[in-house]
Short mmCIF file of C-alpha atoms in Angstrom, two decimals:
data_model
loop_
_atom_site.label_atom_id
_atom_site.label_comp_id
_atom_site.label_asym_id
_atom_site.label_seq_id
_atom_site.Cartn_x
_atom_site.Cartn_y
_atom_site.Cartn_z
CA UNK A 1 81.88 36.26 74.15
CA UNK A 2 83.05 34.39 71.14
CA UNK A 3 80.89 33.63 68.14
CA UNK A 4 80.75 29.87 68.86
CA UNK A 5 79.80 30.09 72.52
CA UNK A 6 77.15 32.63 71.60
CA UNK A 7 75.74 30.15 69.11
CA UNK A 8 75.93 27.30 71.63
CA UNK A 9 73.98 29.41 74.13
CA UNK A 10 71.40 30.96 71.83
CA UNK A 11 70.74 28.07 69.43
CA UNK A 12 66.97 27.69 69.69
CA UNK A 13 67.12 23.93 69.12
CA UNK A 14 68.20 23.54 72.79
CA UNK A 15 65.38 25.70 74.11
CA UNK A 16 63.33 24.10 76.91
CA UNK A 17 59.61 24.45 77.30
CA UNK A 18 58.50 26.35 80.34
CA UNK A 19 56.02 24.62 82.58
CA UNK A 20 52.73 26.54 82.46
CA UNK A 21 51.62 26.03 86.11
CA UNK A 22 48.19 27.70 85.92
CA UNK A 23 47.37 25.66 82.84
CA UNK A 24 48.51 22.50 84.58
CA UNK A 25 46.34 23.34 87.57
CA UNK A 26 43.38 23.83 85.26
CA UNK A 27 44.01 20.36 83.83
CA UNK A 28 43.92 18.83 87.31
CA UNK A 29 40.70 20.63 88.21
CA UNK A 30 38.91 19.72 84.97
CA UNK A 31 39.99 16.06 85.06
CA UNK A 32 39.01 15.91 88.75
CA UNK A 33 35.57 17.30 88.00
CA UNK A 34 35.09 14.88 85.13
CA UNK A 35 36.03 11.87 87.27
CA UNK A 36 33.81 13.03 90.09
CA UNK A 37 30.90 13.51 87.69
CA UNK A 38 31.38 10.04 86.20
CA UNK A 39 31.70 8.54 89.67
CA UNK A 40 28.56 10.32 90.86
CA UNK A 41 26.57 9.12 87.89
CA UNK A 42 27.87 5.57 88.26
CA UNK A 43 27.21 5.46 92.02
CA UNK A 44 23.85 7.20 92.03
CA UNK A 45 21.21 4.46 92.38
CA UNK A 46 18.60 6.70 90.70
CA UNK A 47 20.27 6.10 87.35
CA UNK A 48 19.60 2.42 87.74
CA UNK A 49 22.33 1.27 85.36
CA UNK A 50 21.08 -2.30 85.65
CA UNK A 51 17.78 -1.20 84.09
CA UNK A 52 19.69 0.70 81.40
CA UNK A 53 21.65 -2.44 80.61
CA UNK A 54 18.56 -4.53 80.54
CA UNK A 55 16.73 -2.35 78.03
CA UNK A 56 19.72 -1.25 75.95
CA UNK A 57 19.43 -4.09 73.41
CA UNK A 58 15.75 -4.76 73.90
CA UNK A 59 13.97 -5.54 70.57
CA UNK A 60 11.50 -2.66 71.11
CA UNK A 61 14.34 -0.18 71.52
CA UNK A 62 16.31 -1.61 68.61
CA UNK A 63 13.23 -1.42 66.38
CA UNK A 64 12.83 2.22 67.39
CA UNK A 65 16.51 2.79 66.69
CA UNK A 66 16.18 1.30 63.20
CA UNK A 67 13.20 3.56 62.49
CA UNK A 68 15.21 6.59 63.61
CA UNK A 69 18.20 5.57 61.46
CA UNK A 70 16.04 4.68 58.46
CA UNK A 71 14.11 7.96 58.60
CA UNK A 72 17.36 9.91 58.98
CA UNK A 73 19.18 8.22 56.10
CA UNK A 74 16.30 8.30 53.60
CA UNK A 75 15.11 11.83 54.49
CA UNK A 76 18.65 13.16 54.41
CA UNK A 77 19.39 11.50 51.05
CA UNK A 78 16.24 12.95 49.49
CA UNK A 79 16.93 16.27 51.19
CA UNK A 80 20.46 16.47 49.77
CA UNK A 81 19.39 15.60 46.22
CA UNK A 82 16.45 18.02 46.21
CA UNK A 83 18.61 20.61 47.96
CA UNK A 84 21.28 20.46 45.25
CA UNK A 85 18.63 20.82 42.55
CA UNK A 86 17.09 23.79 44.41
CA UNK A 87 20.49 25.46 44.84
CA UNK A 88 21.26 25.11 41.13
CA UNK A 89 17.77 26.37 40.27
CA UNK A 90 18.20 29.31 42.63
CA UNK A 91 21.39 30.33 40.79
CA UNK A 92 20.06 29.59 37.31
CA UNK A 93 19.69 32.26 34.66
CA UNK A 94 16.01 31.33 34.26
CA UNK A 95 13.69 33.57 36.22
CA UNK A 96 11.16 30.72 36.39
CA UNK A 97 13.58 28.30 38.10
CA UNK A 98 14.85 31.01 40.43
CA UNK A 99 11.26 31.84 41.36
CA UNK A 100 10.32 28.21 42.05
CA UNK A 101 13.38 27.64 44.23
CA UNK A 102 12.86 30.90 46.09
CA UNK A 103 9.20 30.10 46.79
CA UNK A 104 10.01 26.58 47.95
CA UNK A 105 12.73 27.70 50.34
CA UNK A 106 10.57 30.57 51.59
CA UNK A 107 7.70 28.23 52.47
CA UNK A 108 9.57 25.25 53.93
CA UNK A 109 12.02 27.27 56.00
CA UNK A 110 9.31 29.63 57.11
CA UNK A 111 7.01 27.10 58.77
CA UNK A 112 7.74 24.79 61.74
CA UNK A 113 8.67 21.21 60.90
CA UNK A 114 6.15 19.95 63.42
CA UNK A 115 3.33 21.76 61.62
CA UNK A 116 4.51 20.42 58.26
CA UNK A 117 4.50 16.86 59.61
CA UNK A 118 0.96 17.22 60.94
CA UNK A 119 -0.21 18.73 57.65
CA UNK A 120 1.26 15.84 55.66
CA UNK A 121 -0.31 13.35 58.01
CA UNK A 122 -3.71 14.98 57.71
CA UNK A 123 -3.46 15.65 53.98
CA UNK A 124 -6.59 13.58 53.31
CA UNK A 125 -8.76 16.07 55.20
CA UNK A 126 -7.53 18.80 52.81
CA UNK A 127 -7.49 16.78 49.59
CA UNK A 128 -9.34 13.48 49.56
CA UNK A 129 -7.83 12.38 46.22
CA UNK A 130 -4.57 13.03 44.36
CA UNK A 131 -4.62 12.80 40.57
CA UNK A 132 -2.14 13.11 37.73
CA UNK A 133 -3.45 14.88 34.66
CA UNK A 134 -3.85 18.19 32.85
CA UNK A 135 -4.47 21.10 35.23
CA UNK A 136 -8.17 22.01 35.03
CA UNK A 137 -8.47 19.22 32.43
CA UNK A 138 -8.86 15.46 32.50
CA UNK A 139 -7.05 13.33 35.07
CA UNK A 140 -5.16 10.21 33.95
CA UNK A 141 -4.64 8.51 37.31
CA UNK A 142 -6.31 9.17 40.64
CA UNK A 143 -5.34 7.88 44.07
CA UNK A 144 -7.07 8.17 47.39
CA UNK A 145 -4.90 10.32 49.63
CA UNK A 146 -5.37 7.94 52.53
CA UNK A 147 -3.73 5.16 50.48
CA UNK A 148 -0.70 7.32 49.68
CA UNK A 149 -0.15 9.02 53.00
CA UNK A 150 0.73 6.52 55.69
CA UNK A 151 2.56 7.64 58.83
CA UNK A 152 5.77 6.52 57.09
CA UNK A 153 5.29 8.52 53.88
CA UNK A 154 4.06 11.52 55.86
CA UNK A 155 7.26 11.34 57.93
CA UNK A 156 9.48 11.08 54.82
CA UNK A 157 7.68 13.96 53.09
CA UNK A 158 7.80 16.20 56.14
CA UNK A 159 11.43 15.54 57.05
CA UNK A 160 12.91 15.36 53.53
CA UNK A 161 11.14 18.36 52.01
CA UNK A 162 11.97 20.49 55.04
CA UNK A 163 15.59 19.34 54.95
CA UNK A 164 15.85 20.13 51.23
CA UNK A 165 15.12 23.80 51.89
CA UNK A 166 18.01 24.05 54.38
CA UNK A 167 20.36 21.96 52.23
CA UNK A 168 19.59 24.24 49.26
CA UNK A 169 21.00 27.22 51.12
CA UNK A 170 24.05 25.24 52.31
CA UNK A 171 24.80 24.04 48.78
CA UNK A 172 24.26 27.53 47.38
CA UNK A 173 26.76 28.89 49.90
CA UNK A 174 29.25 26.24 48.78
CA UNK A 175 28.78 27.04 45.11
CA UNK A 176 29.20 30.77 45.78
CA UNK A 177 32.52 30.10 47.51
CA UNK A 178 34.12 28.81 44.28
CA UNK A 179 36.05 31.25 42.09
CA UNK A 180 33.85 32.11 39.06
CA UNK A 181 36.98 31.58 36.95
CA UNK A 182 36.49 27.83 37.41
CA UNK A 183 33.09 27.97 35.72
CA UNK A 184 34.51 30.20 32.96
CA UNK A 185 37.32 27.73 32.36
CA UNK A 186 35.02 24.73 32.23
CA UNK A 187 32.76 26.52 29.75
CA UNK A 188 35.73 27.69 27.68
CA UNK A 189 36.70 24.03 27.31
CA UNK A 190 33.32 23.17 25.84
CA UNK A 191 31.57 21.81 28.94
CA UNK A 192 27.86 22.41 29.28
CA UNK A 193 26.64 24.17 32.41
CA UNK A 194 25.51 20.89 33.98
CA UNK A 195 28.75 19.08 33.26
CA UNK A 196 30.81 22.00 34.57
CA UNK A 197 28.81 21.96 37.80
CA UNK A 198 29.12 18.20 38.21
CA UNK A 199 32.79 17.78 37.37
CA UNK A 200 34.39 21.09 38.31
CA UNK A 201 32.35 23.30 40.63
CA UNK A 202 30.45 20.93 42.95
CA UNK A 203 33.48 18.72 43.82
CA UNK A 204 35.31 21.86 44.96
CA UNK A 205 32.27 23.24 46.74
CA UNK A 206 32.00 19.99 48.74
CA UNK A 207 34.67 21.22 51.14
CA UNK A 208 32.42 24.09 52.17
CA UNK A 209 29.26 21.99 52.01
CA UNK A 210 30.27 19.01 54.18
CA UNK A 211 30.70 20.57 57.65
CA UNK A 212 27.26 22.25 57.74
CA UNK A 213 25.75 19.11 56.18
CA UNK A 214 27.18 17.06 59.06
CA UNK A 215 25.47 19.51 61.35
CA UNK A 216 22.19 19.04 59.50
CA UNK A 217 22.51 15.27 59.66
CA UNK A 218 22.94 15.37 63.42
CA UNK A 219 20.01 17.75 63.78
CA UNK A 220 18.01 15.41 61.59
CA UNK A 221 18.62 12.42 63.88
CA UNK A 222 17.08 14.36 66.71
CA UNK A 223 14.39 15.98 64.54
CA UNK A 224 13.11 12.49 63.67
CA UNK A 225 11.84 12.29 67.25
CA UNK A 226 9.12 14.74 66.17
CA UNK A 227 7.50 12.00 64.11
CA UNK A 228 6.17 10.50 67.33
CA UNK A 229 3.30 13.01 66.95
CA UNK A 230 2.12 11.12 63.87
CA UNK A 231 2.43 7.75 65.60
CA UNK A 232 5.76 6.68 64.17
CA UNK A 233 7.67 4.49 66.66
CA UNK A 234 11.15 6.00 66.49
CA UNK A 235 13.81 5.61 69.20
CA UNK A 236 12.45 8.26 71.57
CA UNK A 237 8.84 7.13 71.04
CA UNK A 238 9.79 3.50 71.83
CA UNK A 239 11.58 4.58 75.00
CA UNK A 240 8.57 6.60 76.07
CA UNK A 241 6.29 3.65 75.35
CA UNK A 242 8.38 1.51 77.68
CA UNK A 243 8.64 3.97 80.56
CA UNK A 244 4.92 4.69 80.36
CA UNK A 245 4.47 1.07 81.31
CA UNK A 246 7.27 0.51 83.88
CA UNK A 247 7.84 4.14 85.11
CA UNK A 248 11.65 3.80 84.81
CA UNK A 249 11.81 7.25 83.17
CA UNK A 250 15.44 8.22 83.83
CA UNK A 251 17.12 4.89 82.96
CA UNK A 252 15.14 4.59 79.73
CA UNK A 253 15.94 8.15 78.73
CA UNK A 254 19.58 7.25 79.42
CA UNK A 255 19.20 4.37 76.95
CA UNK A 256 18.03 6.84 74.29
CA UNK A 257 20.73 9.39 75.16
CA UNK A 258 23.51 6.80 74.90
CA UNK A 259 22.21 5.55 71.55
CA UNK A 260 21.96 9.11 70.18
CA UNK A 261 25.50 9.85 71.36
CA UNK A 262 26.82 6.64 69.82
CA UNK A 263 25.30 7.43 66.43
CA UNK A 264 26.54 11.01 66.55
CA UNK A 265 30.07 9.85 67.39
CA UNK A 266 30.05 7.44 64.45
CA UNK A 267 28.88 10.25 62.17
CA UNK A 268 31.68 12.51 63.39
CA UNK A 269 34.23 9.87 62.44
CA UNK A 270 32.57 9.43 59.03
CA UNK A 271 32.57 13.17 58.44
CA UNK A 272 36.30 13.29 59.17
CA UNK A 273 36.94 10.67 56.50
CA UNK A 274 34.81 12.47 53.92
CA UNK A 275 36.43 15.83 54.65
CA UNK A 276 39.89 14.35 54.11
CA UNK A 277 38.70 12.85 50.83
CA UNK A 278 37.57 16.22 49.50
CA UNK A 279 40.66 18.00 50.76
CA UNK A 280 42.62 16.46 47.87
CA UNK A 281 44.80 19.01 46.15
CA UNK A 282 45.07 21.13 49.23
CA UNK A 283 48.57 22.23 50.09
CA UNK A 284 48.02 21.33 53.73
CA UNK A 285 46.58 17.90 53.33
CA UNK A 286 45.79 17.77 57.05
CA UNK A 287 42.22 18.72 57.83
CA UNK A 288 40.93 19.95 61.15
CA UNK A 289 39.10 17.27 63.10
CA UNK A 290 35.34 17.76 63.20
CA UNK A 291 34.09 19.15 66.47
CA UNK B 1 40.29 49.94 10.92
CA UNK B 2 43.35 48.28 9.57
CA UNK B 3 42.75 44.80 8.35
CA UNK B 4 45.62 42.94 6.75
CA UNK B 5 43.47 40.58 4.73
CA UNK B 6 44.98 37.18 4.21
CA UNK B 7 45.54 36.81 0.54
CA UNK B 8 44.01 33.56 -0.66
CA UNK B 9 42.59 31.41 2.15
CA UNK B 10 39.74 32.73 4.33
CA UNK B 11 40.88 33.83 7.78
CA UNK B 12 40.42 31.40 10.68
CA UNK B 13 39.09 34.14 12.93
CA UNK B 14 37.11 37.01 11.55
CA UNK B 15 35.66 39.78 13.74
CA UNK B 16 33.52 42.51 12.18
CA UNK B 17 32.24 45.66 13.84
CA UNK B 18 32.21 44.01 17.30
CA UNK B 19 30.54 46.15 19.94
CA UNK B 20 30.02 45.36 23.60
CA UNK B 21 28.86 47.42 26.56
CA UNK B 22 28.64 46.56 30.25
CA UNK B 23 25.65 48.21 31.93
CA UNK B 24 25.60 50.91 29.28
CA UNK B 25 29.36 51.56 29.41
CA UNK B 26 30.85 50.75 26.00
CA UNK B 27 33.90 48.48 26.22
CA UNK B 28 34.31 47.46 22.59
CA UNK B 29 33.48 50.04 19.93
CA UNK B 30 33.73 48.36 16.56
CA UNK B 31 36.52 45.81 16.45
CA UNK B 32 37.55 44.44 13.05
CA UNK B 33 40.22 41.77 13.11
CA UNK B 34 41.23 38.86 10.90
CA UNK B 35 43.55 36.11 12.03
CA UNK B 36 44.86 33.67 9.44
CA UNK B 37 45.39 30.01 10.22
CA UNK B 38 48.86 29.54 11.69
CA UNK B 39 49.21 33.20 12.60
CA UNK B 40 50.13 34.56 16.04
CA UNK B 41 48.51 37.89 16.78
CA UNK B 42 49.51 39.84 19.87
CA UNK B 43 46.98 42.35 21.20
CA UNK B 44 48.64 45.12 23.18
CA UNK B 45 47.16 48.11 24.89
CA UNK B 46 46.62 49.85 28.21
CA UNK B 47 44.49 48.31 30.97
CA UNK B 48 40.80 48.78 30.40
CA UNK B 49 41.17 49.05 26.63
CA UNK B 50 38.93 46.02 26.11
CA UNK B 51 41.61 43.49 25.10
CA UNK B 52 40.52 40.73 27.48
CA UNK B 53 36.84 41.39 26.85
CA UNK B 54 37.40 40.97 23.13
CA UNK B 55 39.23 37.70 23.72
CA UNK B 56 36.35 36.37 25.83
CA UNK B 57 33.94 37.33 23.04
CA UNK B 58 35.85 35.16 20.54
CA UNK B 59 34.65 31.99 22.30
CA UNK B 60 31.34 33.46 23.41
CA UNK B 61 32.16 33.58 27.12
CA UNK B 62 30.79 37.10 26.71
CA UNK B 63 27.98 38.01 24.33
CA UNK B 64 28.52 40.81 21.89
CA UNK B 65 25.95 43.51 21.26
CA UNK B 66 26.64 44.25 17.60
CA UNK B 67 28.64 42.86 14.70
CA UNK B 68 29.75 39.24 14.44
CA UNK B 69 32.67 36.89 14.97
CA UNK B 70 33.39 33.73 12.97
CA UNK B 71 35.89 30.98 13.72
CA UNK B 72 36.66 28.59 10.87
CA UNK B 73 33.72 29.99 8.94
CA UNK B 74 31.18 29.31 11.70
CA UNK B 75 29.51 32.24 13.41
CA UNK B 76 30.22 32.19 17.14
CA UNK B 77 27.14 31.98 19.34
CA UNK B 78 24.64 32.24 16.49
CA UNK B 79 23.44 30.23 13.52
CA UNK B 80 21.88 31.28 10.24
CA UNK B 81 18.84 29.19 9.37
CA UNK B 82 16.73 29.97 6.29
CA UNK B 83 18.15 33.45 6.11
CA UNK B 84 17.40 34.21 9.76
CA UNK B 85 19.87 34.52 12.59
CA UNK B 86 19.21 32.56 15.79
CA UNK B 87 21.14 32.56 19.03
CA UNK B 88 22.61 29.13 19.76
CA UNK B 89 21.42 27.06 22.69
CA UNK B 90 23.84 26.69 25.57
CA UNK B 91 24.62 23.15 24.44
CA UNK B 92 25.38 24.20 20.85
CA UNK B 93 27.53 27.09 22.06
CA UNK B 94 29.45 24.64 24.24
CA UNK B 95 30.02 22.41 21.20
CA UNK B 96 31.47 25.40 19.30
CA UNK B 97 34.00 26.07 22.05
CA UNK B 98 35.48 22.60 21.75
CA UNK B 99 37.80 23.69 18.98
CA UNK B 100 39.16 26.71 20.86
CA UNK B 101 41.64 26.41 23.72
CA UNK B 102 42.07 29.12 26.32
CA UNK B 103 44.78 30.09 28.79
CA UNK B 104 43.83 32.43 31.62
CA UNK B 105 45.72 35.09 33.53
CA UNK B 106 45.21 33.28 36.85
CA UNK B 107 45.82 29.79 35.35
CA UNK B 108 42.45 28.45 36.57
CA UNK B 109 43.65 24.87 36.82
CA UNK B 110 41.10 22.59 38.49
CA UNK B 111 42.56 22.43 42.03
CA UNK B 112 40.83 19.16 42.98
CA UNK B 113 42.42 17.26 40.11
CA UNK B 114 46.05 16.42 39.56
CA UNK B 115 47.96 17.69 36.56
CA UNK B 116 47.20 14.68 34.37
CA UNK B 117 43.50 14.77 35.28
CA UNK B 118 43.43 18.48 34.43
CA UNK B 119 44.76 17.69 30.96
CA UNK B 120 42.43 14.81 30.11
CA UNK B 121 39.22 16.23 31.61
CA UNK B 122 37.99 17.93 28.42
CA UNK B 123 39.40 15.41 25.90
CA UNK B 124 37.79 12.45 27.70
CA UNK B 125 34.65 14.13 29.05
CA UNK B 126 33.80 16.50 26.21
CA UNK B 127 35.50 15.13 23.10
CA UNK B 128 35.05 11.44 23.90
CA UNK B 129 38.70 10.49 23.42
CA UNK B 130 39.51 7.08 25.00
CA UNK B 131 41.22 7.60 28.36
CA UNK B 132 44.42 5.74 27.51
CA UNK B 133 44.88 7.72 24.32
CA UNK B 134 44.15 11.02 26.10
CA UNK B 135 46.66 10.17 28.84
CA UNK B 136 49.37 9.26 26.36
CA UNK B 137 48.89 12.54 24.51
CA UNK B 138 48.73 14.46 27.80
CA UNK B 139 52.07 12.97 28.88
CA UNK B 140 53.58 13.93 25.52
CA UNK B 141 52.35 17.52 25.97
CA UNK B 142 53.64 17.65 29.55
CA UNK B 143 56.99 16.56 28.17
CA UNK B 144 56.87 19.45 25.72
CA UNK B 145 56.32 21.99 28.50
CA UNK B 146 58.96 20.22 30.63
CA UNK B 147 56.61 18.96 33.35
CA UNK B 148 56.07 15.27 32.65
CA UNK B 149 57.66 14.47 36.02
CA UNK B 150 54.88 16.45 37.77
CA UNK B 151 51.92 14.62 36.19
CA UNK B 152 50.63 13.37 39.57
CA UNK B 153 51.11 16.65 41.42
CA UNK B 154 48.20 18.86 42.37
CA UNK B 155 48.13 22.44 41.03
CA UNK B 156 48.71 24.02 44.45
CA UNK B 157 51.98 22.11 44.76
CA UNK B 158 53.37 23.84 41.64
CA UNK B 159 54.91 27.27 41.17
CA UNK B 160 52.97 29.86 39.18
CA UNK B 161 55.15 29.34 36.12
CA UNK B 162 54.66 25.59 36.28
CA UNK B 163 50.91 26.03 36.70
CA UNK B 164 50.71 28.23 33.63
CA UNK B 165 52.75 25.73 31.59
CA UNK B 166 50.29 23.02 32.68
CA UNK B 167 47.43 25.33 31.66
CA UNK B 168 49.01 25.72 28.22
CA UNK B 169 49.38 21.94 27.91
CA UNK B 170 45.72 21.63 28.97
CA UNK B 171 44.69 23.99 26.16
CA UNK B 172 46.77 21.96 23.69
CA UNK B 173 45.27 18.66 24.89
CA UNK B 174 41.99 19.33 23.08
CA UNK B 175 43.95 19.65 19.77
CA UNK B 176 42.55 23.15 19.24
CA UNK B 177 42.40 25.07 15.97
CA UNK B 178 42.96 28.25 17.93
CA UNK B 179 44.31 29.14 21.36
CA UNK B 180 43.37 32.32 23.19
CA UNK B 181 45.86 33.62 25.76
CA UNK B 182 44.46 36.13 28.25
CA UNK B 183 47.46 37.94 29.77
CA UNK B 184 49.20 34.62 30.49
CA UNK B 185 52.18 36.13 32.30
CA UNK B 186 50.55 38.99 34.23
CA UNK B 187 50.02 36.99 37.43
CA UNK B 188 53.56 35.59 37.50
CA UNK B 189 56.59 36.64 39.52
CA UNK B 190 59.08 38.33 37.18
CA UNK B 191 61.57 35.46 37.32
CA UNK B 192 58.89 32.97 36.20
CA UNK B 193 57.72 34.90 33.13
CA UNK B 194 60.55 33.62 30.96
CA UNK B 195 59.69 29.92 31.19
CA UNK B 196 56.08 30.55 30.10
CA UNK B 197 57.06 32.86 27.24
CA UNK B 198 59.58 30.28 26.04
CA UNK B 199 56.81 27.68 25.72
CA UNK B 200 54.56 30.16 23.92
CA UNK B 201 57.31 31.18 21.49
CA UNK B 202 57.88 27.55 20.63
CA UNK B 203 54.16 27.08 19.93
CA UNK B 204 54.03 30.20 17.76
CA UNK B 205 56.91 28.76 15.74
CA UNK B 206 55.04 25.51 15.21
CA UNK B 207 52.23 27.04 13.21
CA UNK B 208 49.54 27.08 15.89
CA UNK B 209 46.99 29.88 15.57
CA UNK B 210 47.18 32.08 18.65
CA UNK B 211 45.64 35.31 19.83
CA UNK B 212 47.67 36.62 22.74
CA UNK B 213 46.56 39.49 24.93
CA UNK B 214 49.74 40.56 26.66
CA UNK B 215 51.83 43.28 28.21
CA UNK B 216 55.04 41.59 27.08
CA UNK B 217 56.32 43.83 24.29
CA UNK B 218 59.33 41.56 23.96
CA UNK B 219 57.14 38.53 23.26
CA UNK B 220 55.13 40.50 20.70
CA UNK B 221 58.30 41.60 18.97
CA UNK B 222 59.92 38.17 18.82
CA UNK B 223 57.03 35.73 18.43
CA UNK B 224 54.03 37.54 16.95
CA UNK B 225 53.35 37.68 13.22
CA UNK B 226 51.19 40.69 13.79
CA UNK B 227 50.55 43.16 16.57
CA UNK B 228 47.24 44.89 17.15
CA UNK B 229 47.27 47.88 19.46
CA UNK B 230 43.98 48.53 21.27
CA UNK B 231 42.87 51.62 23.10
CA UNK B 232 39.44 52.81 24.21
CA UNK B 233 37.66 49.78 22.81
CA UNK B 234 39.10 50.08 19.32
CA UNK B 235 42.05 48.70 17.38
CA UNK B 236 44.09 51.82 16.85
CA UNK B 237 46.84 50.31 14.78
CA UNK B 238 47.83 46.88 13.55
CA UNK B 239 50.62 45.43 11.49
CA UNK B 240 53.85 43.44 11.66
CA UNK B 241 55.72 44.00 14.94
CA UNK B 242 58.64 45.46 12.99
CA UNK B 243 56.38 48.33 11.95
CA UNK B 244 53.95 48.88 14.81
CA UNK B 245 56.51 48.52 17.58
CA UNK B 246 59.39 50.25 15.82
CA UNK B 247 57.68 53.04 13.92
CA UNK B 248 54.12 53.45 15.24
CA UNK B 249 51.92 55.68 13.10
CA UNK B 250 49.44 56.64 15.82
CA UNK B 251 50.11 59.01 18.68
CA UNK B 252 48.31 56.71 21.19
CA UNK B 253 50.50 53.77 20.20
CA UNK B 254 53.63 55.89 20.58
CA UNK B 255 52.49 57.13 23.98
CA UNK B 256 51.84 53.54 25.18
CA UNK B 257 55.12 52.14 23.85
CA UNK B 258 57.20 54.99 25.26
CA UNK B 259 56.41 53.69 28.75
CA UNK B 260 58.23 50.45 28.03
CA UNK B 261 61.52 51.91 26.83
#
């Protein structure tokens, strides 16, 4: 065979893709199942989609939704800020700061969130007043605990302080993933430790911090439903309040489920944007889509 | 140890009896070294001889256990007050490092910033130079290392040699009195070493004060004013390259150099 015909035959640019029959069959089965499932759910009268539609934008539900979103955003924001401070403290050269961060994380990760929420809510039975002053000395200002701790502040304290402990470990993992040479370089160029963290180390660590933080955020949305025990009317609580009156349990739970899924989907899209932003400087600028 | 004292002006860098141990293992055992302003000193020696450690002590990235180091008359990491010696706070130590540039073996460019941002980070953020002025000077420096056309590229998009030239420009961008080079060509592919050495030779010729830890005997011979040979945590021999590299007095220096011929 001559050189040219050999090339014409073997040139990989003409290669065809083989049809993968078993894989194709799997596609058909999975799509079929999915359609059947959707059809069954749509046809089944027990779902009562009319009721779902009726309550979906009901003011009670929307108020619950706004409480859920508000609690999530504020608690997460506080949790991230405190978490970053704890992570830096945990890696500090000061034994005092390391000790404080360790103790904090030990306590807040080691006890159930539900218990923490109930403790915050019932703080006034433990301490009737809260004062600012010299330990064992005079107090400058004193508040009644019952004035400080409303269901709302109890919910923020419980959710945010618990979240901070988890965020601290996530941030610490991110900081540990950065080459120590980056910190050396920043210091060699006259940056203080804080500036080096802010400008050089943390922006790089963000790539490792964001995916687990997205996870935490999604967990947080669902964890907010625990605040119903301290009489906060979040999304799930509002739904329960409605079905306790009209007994439409399944359709109202479907309302909550669809709202939770909608929020989560939005967050996934947002996470994708943020990940691409922090992937700057990467040789492969494409970033895997969040799961 | 040998100490070619600079007749007249005080040396820019002055190290006296510098000792350092890691976990009880001595790494530096009494280093004495003077570097005059405008001088290029090459530190040669086998791996593990303490060359890089000494360099990191000069800008207090590592603390020393005994002796002292001064740069431009100021003691590094410590301050004398009323006849007593105090260790500097982290903030004051950071301020001292502003005048010293450093180039690392593995470049250590900031990967999340482009080349221009890498160059202006310290001038703008630490020295308070107006951004426009810092950028203009950064572009001039990039021109000098032949990379002004790559100002918007990210470090990972550059070859090793290009990254190290950017790192050198970054060290120059703070208008340093002294630049420390920590094995600047050791992480490079052989064909990329030349471009980095060419930039360094040019700088040495322009009167910049440089301490260069290197394995490049050729660079030491051509560009250094003085060569210090280190072994076992001490400076075994030091002098002009024409003497130390051509007719070494010490057996350890001869043994080391014989491997390169």
